[in-house]
Amino acid sequence: MSAKIIDGKLISQQIKDELRGKCAELMEKDIRVTLAVILVGEDPASQVYVRNKKRACEYIGYNSLSYELPQNTTQDELLELIDGLNERDDVDGILVQLPLPGQIDEKTVLNRIKPDKDVDGFHPINVGALLVGDKGFVSCTPSGVIQLLKRGIPEYDLSGKECVIVGRSNIVGKPMSLLMLRENATVTVAHSRTKDIKDVCRRADIIIAAIGKPRFITSDFVKEGAVVIDVGINRTSDGKLCGDVDYENVRDKTYAITPVPGGVGPMTIAMLMNNCYEAALFHKLGE
Ligand code: NAP
């Protein structure tokens, strides 16, 4: 049987369309969801990400406030802007595009955003909430992976499955492990010091690769019939995008797999939009 290709473009569009409907309902009550997006400097990739986030806001019907600050912005200037946005009742979410220029400490900045406006889910309060199972914002890429699994292969029960996550970053691997635990999977987190990583991956019913190494997961890492989710976004020497999985050679071995591009990538913005909606419900309806 050929592998199911989990279509992240389609699923992210479904989520954005659902939010568009819910946003229209809020607008009938005169409630406008507002996201403030801050970009410091002129990194071309960051400019593209910010533009895409603003476009998604426009599509759904959110208000987006845009702050484009020069490369030499000081940390104090940025913190002052965040303090102002934290205080504003109309602003539901605050997003600071990473990476930040060297003179600014990322952690200090991210920790300054009020947890109930931290729609990226990076604040330690939100990370802690995920750990103990409380309500809070979850980092968008891992929550996008959960949606891909639930909507892309709804017939596949995650409960009790062996899940190997390769990568332990704060924004992908670690929150991913907690979300898969929440789904009752048996979770292993592999990383650069893992011994016999191929054997570890071969045990997996579900592999989630978040490494940042082009085509690292080759066919001999993958058990027949496994589900493979590729979070990686890498650029090859000829300028094309590729994931952390050797898609062409792995695909036919799997039950289901995500492509790159068109898999996890589009989900991140969709889940950011979902977090903004949740933030507005909390701020403006007390839900
Ligand atoms: P990161 O912070 O660089 O973390 C990479 C992780 O991979 C680390 O935990 C590292 O282990 C592990 N690793 C590196 N080399 C390895 C090896 N040879 N064997 C096993 N593990 C290895 O990266 P990230 O931010 O999590 O991102 C990972 C990938 O996902 C990147 O390609 C990134 O572009 C992509 N990404 C995509 C989205 C999206 O929207 N789709 C969002 C975020 C990231 P150690 O901890 O031991 O160093």
Short mmCIF file of C-alpha atoms and ligand atoms in Angstrom, two decimals:
data_model
loop_
_atom_site.label_atom_id
_atom_site.label_comp_id
_atom_site.label_asym_id
_atom_site.label_seq_id
_atom_site.Cartn_x
_atom_site.Cartn_y
_atom_site.Cartn_z
CA MET A 1 0.00 0.00 0.00
CA SER A 2 1.36 3.43 -0.81
CA ALA A 3 2.08 5.92 1.93
CA LYS A 4 -0.39 8.59 2.91
CA ILE A 5 1.07 12.01 2.27
CA ILE A 6 -0.07 14.32 5.07
CA ASP A 7 -0.87 17.63 3.40
CA GLY A 8 0.09 20.50 5.71
CA LYS A 9 -0.99 23.13 3.22
CA LEU A 10 -4.50 21.75 3.14
CA ILE A 11 -4.77 21.23 6.90
CA SER A 12 -3.37 24.68 7.70
CA GLN A 13 -5.88 26.17 5.27
CA GLN A 14 -8.70 24.29 7.05
CA ILE A 15 -7.57 25.71 10.39
CA LYS A 16 -7.31 29.24 9.00
CA ASP A 17 -10.78 28.94 7.44
CA GLU A 18 -12.24 27.73 10.75
CA LEU A 19 -10.62 30.70 12.50
CA ARG A 20 -11.93 33.05 9.83
CA GLY A 21 -15.45 31.90 10.65
CA LYS A 22 -14.90 32.24 14.41
CA CYS A 23 -13.31 35.66 13.92
CA ALA A 24 -16.36 36.84 11.96
CA GLU A 25 -18.54 35.78 14.92
CA LEU A 26 -16.33 37.81 17.29
CA MET A 27 -16.55 40.82 14.99
CA GLU A 28 -20.33 40.65 15.23
CA LYS A 29 -19.81 41.25 18.95
CA ASP A 30 -17.45 44.13 18.09
CA ILE A 31 -14.43 42.13 19.22
CA ARG A 32 -11.31 42.43 17.08
CA VAL A 33 -8.39 40.04 17.55
CA THR A 34 -5.13 42.01 17.49
CA LEU A 35 -1.59 40.71 17.03
CA ALA A 36 1.45 42.98 17.39
CA VAL A 37 4.44 41.80 15.36
CA ILE A 38 7.91 43.19 16.10
CA LEU A 39 10.81 42.83 13.70
CA VAL A 40 14.26 44.16 14.58
CA GLY A 41 16.73 44.54 11.70
CA GLU A 42 16.56 43.51 8.08
CA ASP A 43 17.16 39.76 7.99
CA PRO A 44 15.51 38.73 4.67
CA ALA A 45 14.17 35.39 6.00
CA SER A 46 12.65 37.16 9.03
CA GLN A 47 11.05 39.74 6.74
CA VAL A 48 9.38 36.92 4.78
CA TYR A 49 8.13 35.23 8.00
CA VAL A 50 6.73 38.52 9.30
CA ARG A 51 5.05 39.28 5.98
CA ASN A 52 3.43 35.82 5.99
CA LYS A 53 2.16 36.31 9.53
CA LYS A 54 0.63 39.67 8.62
CA ARG A 55 -0.97 38.11 5.53
CA ALA A 56 -2.49 35.32 7.63
CA CYS A 57 -3.93 37.95 10.03
CA GLU A 58 -5.45 39.80 7.08
CA TYR A 59 -6.95 36.60 5.65
CA ILE A 60 -8.60 35.61 8.92
CA GLY A 61 -9.73 39.11 9.79
CA TYR A 62 -7.37 39.93 12.64
CA ASN A 63 -5.90 43.34 13.15
CA SER A 64 -2.10 43.27 12.89
CA LEU A 65 0.14 46.00 14.28
CA SER A 66 3.57 46.08 12.77
CA TYR A 67 6.74 47.44 14.41
CA GLU A 68 9.84 47.39 12.22
CA LEU A 69 12.83 48.60 14.21
CA PRO A 70 16.36 49.31 12.97
CA GLN A 71 19.22 46.83 13.41
CA ASN A 72 20.87 49.05 16.05
CA THR A 73 17.81 49.14 18.34
CA THR A 74 18.87 48.80 21.97
CA GLN A 75 17.46 46.18 24.32
CA ASP A 76 15.93 48.93 26.48
CA GLU A 77 14.12 50.40 23.49
CA LEU A 78 12.68 47.02 22.59
CA LEU A 79 11.67 46.30 26.19
CA GLU A 80 9.96 49.69 26.38
CA LEU A 81 7.92 48.84 23.28
CA ILE A 82 6.94 45.48 24.76
CA ASP A 83 5.95 47.10 28.07
CA GLY A 84 3.66 49.47 26.19
CA LEU A 85 2.04 46.62 24.22
CA ASN A 86 1.66 44.56 27.42
CA GLU A 87 -0.43 47.39 28.87
CA ARG A 88 -2.69 47.92 25.87
CA ASP A 89 -6.16 46.37 26.22
CA ASP A 90 -6.66 46.11 22.45
CA VAL A 91 -3.52 43.97 21.93
CA ASP A 92 -4.09 40.21 22.39
CA GLY A 93 -0.80 38.78 21.20
CA ILE A 94 2.80 40.01 20.96
CA LEU A 95 5.27 38.31 18.69
CA VAL A 96 8.96 39.20 18.51
CA GLN A 97 10.49 37.70 15.38
CA LEU A 98 13.70 35.77 16.10
CA PRO A 99 16.65 35.92 15.73
CA LEU A 100 17.39 39.26 17.37
CA PRO A 101 20.58 41.31 16.75
CA GLY A 102 23.55 40.46 18.98
CA GLN A 103 23.19 43.46 21.34
CA ILE A 104 19.80 42.16 22.51
CA ASP A 105 19.36 39.17 24.81
CA GLU A 106 16.59 36.96 23.43
CA LYS A 107 15.64 35.44 26.76
CA THR A 108 15.27 38.81 28.49
CA VAL A 109 13.02 40.01 25.69
CA LEU A 110 10.84 36.90 25.44
CA ASN A 111 10.41 36.78 29.22
CA ARG A 112 9.19 40.38 29.21
CA ILE A 113 6.10 39.56 27.13
CA LYS A 114 3.10 39.02 29.42
CA PRO A 115 2.42 35.26 29.47
CA ASP A 116 -1.21 35.83 28.43
CA LYS A 117 0.03 37.67 25.30
CA ASP A 118 2.86 35.23 24.55
CA VAL A 119 1.24 33.66 21.48
CA ASP A 120 4.54 31.99 20.50
CA GLY A 121 4.39 29.98 23.73
CA PHE A 122 8.04 30.67 24.62
CA HIS A 123 7.57 32.26 28.08
CA PRO A 124 8.69 29.98 30.96
CA ILE A 125 5.21 30.31 32.51
CA ASN A 126 3.66 28.82 29.38
CA VAL A 127 6.37 26.18 29.08
CA GLY A 128 5.75 25.25 32.72
CA ALA A 129 1.98 25.13 32.14
CA LEU A 130 2.54 22.60 29.35
CA LEU A 131 4.76 20.53 31.63
CA VAL A 132 2.18 20.25 34.40
CA GLY A 133 -0.82 20.04 32.07
CA ASP A 134 -2.30 23.49 32.80
CA LYS A 135 -3.88 25.82 30.26
CA GLY A 136 -1.38 28.03 28.43
CA PHE A 137 0.04 28.83 25.03
CA VAL A 138 1.91 25.98 23.36
CA SER A 139 4.78 26.57 20.95
CA CYS A 140 3.27 26.68 17.45
CA THR A 141 5.37 24.17 15.49
CA PRO A 142 4.88 21.21 17.87
CA SER A 143 1.18 21.94 18.29
CA GLY A 144 1.00 22.06 14.48
CA VAL A 145 2.49 18.56 14.36
CA ILE A 146 -0.26 17.28 16.68
CA GLN A 147 -2.89 18.79 14.37
CA LEU A 148 -1.23 17.16 11.35
CA LEU A 149 -1.40 13.78 13.05
CA LYS A 150 -4.98 14.19 14.25
CA ARG A 151 -6.41 15.65 11.08
CA GLY A 152 -4.11 14.02 8.51
CA ILE A 153 -4.48 10.44 9.80
CA PRO A 154 -7.54 10.56 12.09
CA GLU A 155 -7.83 6.76 11.99
CA TYR A 156 -4.37 6.37 13.57
CA ASP A 157 -4.51 6.12 17.37
CA LEU A 158 -1.52 7.83 18.96
CA SER A 159 -2.15 6.25 22.34
CA GLY A 160 0.45 3.66 23.35
CA LYS A 161 2.60 4.20 20.25
CA GLU A 162 6.40 4.32 20.43
CA CYS A 163 7.34 7.85 19.42
CA VAL A 164 10.93 8.90 18.83
CA ILE A 165 11.56 12.63 18.58
CA VAL A 166 14.96 13.52 17.17
CA GLY A 167 16.00 16.95 18.50
CA ARG A 168 15.60 18.53 21.94
CA SER A 169 15.35 22.25 21.25
CA ASN A 170 13.19 24.45 23.46
CA ILE A 171 10.94 25.44 20.57
CA VAL A 172 10.41 22.06 18.91
CA GLY A 173 11.83 18.86 20.43
CA LYS A 174 11.10 19.42 24.14
CA PRO A 175 7.51 20.74 23.82
CA MET A 176 6.89 18.07 21.17
CA SER A 177 7.82 15.38 23.69
CA LEU A 178 5.33 16.78 26.23
CA LEU A 179 2.55 16.99 23.66
CA MET A 180 3.11 13.39 22.56
CA LEU A 181 3.10 12.32 26.21
CA ARG A 182 -0.23 14.12 26.56
CA GLU A 183 -1.46 11.93 23.67
CA ASN A 184 -0.37 8.87 25.68
CA ALA A 185 2.49 7.92 23.37
CA THR A 186 5.61 6.32 24.81
CA VAL A 187 8.17 9.00 24.14
CA THR A 188 11.91 8.87 23.53
CA VAL A 189 13.87 12.04 22.82
CA ALA A 190 17.03 11.47 20.79
CA HIS A 191 19.75 14.07 20.19
CA SER A 192 23.35 14.49 19.09
CA ARG A 193 24.69 12.40 22.02
CA THR A 194 22.25 9.52 21.56
CA LYS A 195 24.05 6.21 21.06
CA ASP A 196 22.93 3.95 18.20
CA ILE A 197 20.40 6.52 17.03
CA LYS A 198 19.47 4.38 14.02
CA ASP A 199 18.43 1.51 16.29
CA VAL A 200 16.50 3.89 18.54
CA CYS A 201 14.61 5.29 15.53
CA ARG A 202 13.96 1.83 14.12
CA ARG A 203 11.90 1.02 17.22
CA ALA A 204 9.56 3.90 16.53
CA ASP A 205 5.96 3.73 15.35
CA ILE A 206 6.21 7.50 14.95
CA ILE A 207 9.39 9.44 14.15
CA ILE A 208 9.38 13.21 14.50
CA ALA A 209 12.56 14.71 13.07
CA ALA A 210 13.57 18.21 14.23
CA ILE A 211 17.30 18.23 13.70
CA GLY A 212 18.25 20.78 11.03
CA LYS A 213 20.36 18.31 9.01
CA PRO A 214 19.31 17.70 5.39
CA ARG A 215 18.00 14.15 4.77
CA PHE A 216 19.51 12.82 8.03
CA ILE A 217 16.77 10.23 8.52
CA THR A 218 17.42 7.69 5.81
CA SER A 219 15.40 4.61 4.99
CA ASP A 220 17.40 2.41 7.38
CA PHE A 221 16.22 4.54 10.35
CA VAL A 222 12.62 3.72 9.62
CA LYS A 223 10.53 0.69 10.55
CA GLU A 224 8.12 -0.60 7.90
CA GLY A 225 4.73 1.08 8.40
CA ALA A 226 5.96 3.92 10.64
CA VAL A 227 4.57 7.45 10.59
CA VAL A 228 7.26 10.02 9.79
CA ILE A 229 6.88 13.73 10.52
CA ASP A 230 9.59 16.01 9.17
CA VAL A 231 9.95 19.35 10.96
CA GLY A 232 13.28 20.21 9.31
CA ILE A 233 13.65 23.07 6.88
CA ASN A 234 17.02 23.07 5.17
CA ARG A 235 18.33 24.60 2.00
CA THR A 236 20.42 22.40 -0.29
CA SER A 237 23.41 23.69 -2.29
CA ASP A 238 21.16 24.19 -5.35
CA GLY A 239 18.88 26.46 -3.30
CA LYS A 240 15.98 24.01 -2.91
CA LEU A 241 14.21 23.30 0.37
CA CYS A 242 14.54 19.88 1.94
CA GLY A 243 13.67 18.34 5.26
CA ASP A 244 15.56 16.25 7.80
CA VAL A 245 14.14 13.11 6.20
CA ASP A 246 15.32 11.50 2.97
CA TYR A 247 11.74 11.73 1.70
CA GLU A 248 12.10 9.96 -1.66
CA ASN A 249 13.69 6.87 -0.14
CA VAL A 250 11.73 6.78 3.11
CA ARG A 251 8.23 7.48 1.77
CA ASP A 252 7.34 4.00 0.49
CA LYS A 253 8.27 2.37 3.77
CA THR A 254 5.88 4.51 5.79
CA TYR A 255 2.22 4.42 6.68
CA ALA A 256 2.15 8.20 6.43
CA ILE A 257 4.69 10.96 5.94
CA THR A 258 4.87 14.76 5.66
CA PRO A 259 6.62 16.39 2.70
CA VAL A 260 8.94 19.41 2.82
CA PRO A 261 7.79 21.93 1.76
CA GLY A 262 4.07 21.61 2.36
CA GLY A 263 4.10 19.58 5.58
CA VAL A 264 4.86 21.02 9.02
CA GLY A 265 5.95 24.44 7.65
CA PRO A 266 2.52 25.95 6.93
CA MET A 267 1.15 24.64 10.25
CA THR A 268 3.26 26.96 12.39
CA ILE A 269 1.46 30.11 11.23
CA ALA A 270 -1.94 28.41 11.45
CA MET A 271 -1.27 27.53 15.10
CA LEU A 272 0.00 31.03 15.81
CA MET A 273 -3.31 32.32 14.48
CA ASN A 274 -5.11 29.85 16.73
CA ASN A 275 -3.16 31.10 19.77
CA CYS A 276 -4.14 34.69 18.89
CA TYR A 277 -7.79 33.67 18.84
CA GLU A 278 -7.43 31.96 22.23
CA ALA A 279 -5.71 35.08 23.59
CA ALA A 280 -8.59 37.27 22.43
CA LEU A 281 -11.16 34.96 24.04
CA PHE A 282 -9.24 35.24 27.30
CA HIS A 283 -8.74 39.02 27.19
CA LYS A 284 -12.03 40.12 25.75
CA LEU A 285 -14.52 37.47 26.88
CA GLY A 286 -12.74 36.16 29.98
CA GLU A 287 -12.83 32.59 28.64
P1 NAP B 1 18.08 23.34 16.96
O1 NAP B 1 17.73 24.27 18.05
O2 NAP B 1 19.35 23.53 16.18
O3 NAP B 1 18.07 21.86 17.54
C1 NAP B 1 18.46 20.77 16.77
C2 NAP B 1 18.40 19.52 17.60
O4 NAP B 1 18.84 18.45 16.77
C3 NAP B 1 19.31 19.55 18.83
O5 NAP B 1 18.62 19.07 19.94
C4 NAP B 1 20.48 18.65 18.43
O6 NAP B 1 20.99 17.88 19.51
C5 NAP B 1 19.82 17.70 17.46
N1 NAP B 1 20.83 17.19 16.53
C6 NAP B 1 21.69 17.90 15.79
N2 NAP B 1 22.51 17.07 15.10
C7 NAP B 1 22.13 15.83 15.42
C8 NAP B 1 22.59 14.54 15.06
N3 NAP B 1 23.61 14.39 14.20
N4 NAP B 1 22.00 13.47 15.59
C9 NAP B 1 20.96 13.63 16.45
N5 NAP B 1 20.48 14.80 16.85
C10 NAP B 1 21.06 15.90 16.34
O7 NAP B 1 16.93 23.30 15.85
P2 NAP B 1 15.34 23.55 15.96
O8 NAP B 1 15.10 24.98 16.15
O9 NAP B 1 14.73 22.56 16.87
O10 NAP B 1 14.94 23.18 14.47
C11 NAP B 1 15.14 21.89 13.92
C12 NAP B 1 14.76 21.92 12.45
O11 NAP B 1 13.38 22.27 12.36
C13 NAP B 1 15.50 22.98 11.62
O12 NAP B 1 15.67 22.48 10.31
C14 NAP B 1 14.55 24.15 11.60
O13 NAP B 1 14.72 24.96 10.45
C15 NAP B 1 13.22 23.43 11.56
N6 NAP B 1 12.10 24.21 12.11
C16 NAP B 1 10.97 24.25 11.37
C17 NAP B 1 9.89 24.94 11.83
C18 NAP B 1 8.64 24.94 11.00
O14 NAP B 1 7.86 25.86 11.06
N7 NAP B 1 8.40 23.90 10.23
C19 NAP B 1 9.93 25.62 13.05
C20 NAP B 1 11.09 25.54 13.81
C21 NAP B 1 12.17 24.82 13.33
P3 NAP B 1 21.82 18.54 20.74
O15 NAP B 1 20.77 19.15 21.61
O16 NAP B 1 22.48 17.38 21.35
O17 NAP B 1 22.75 19.55 20.13
#
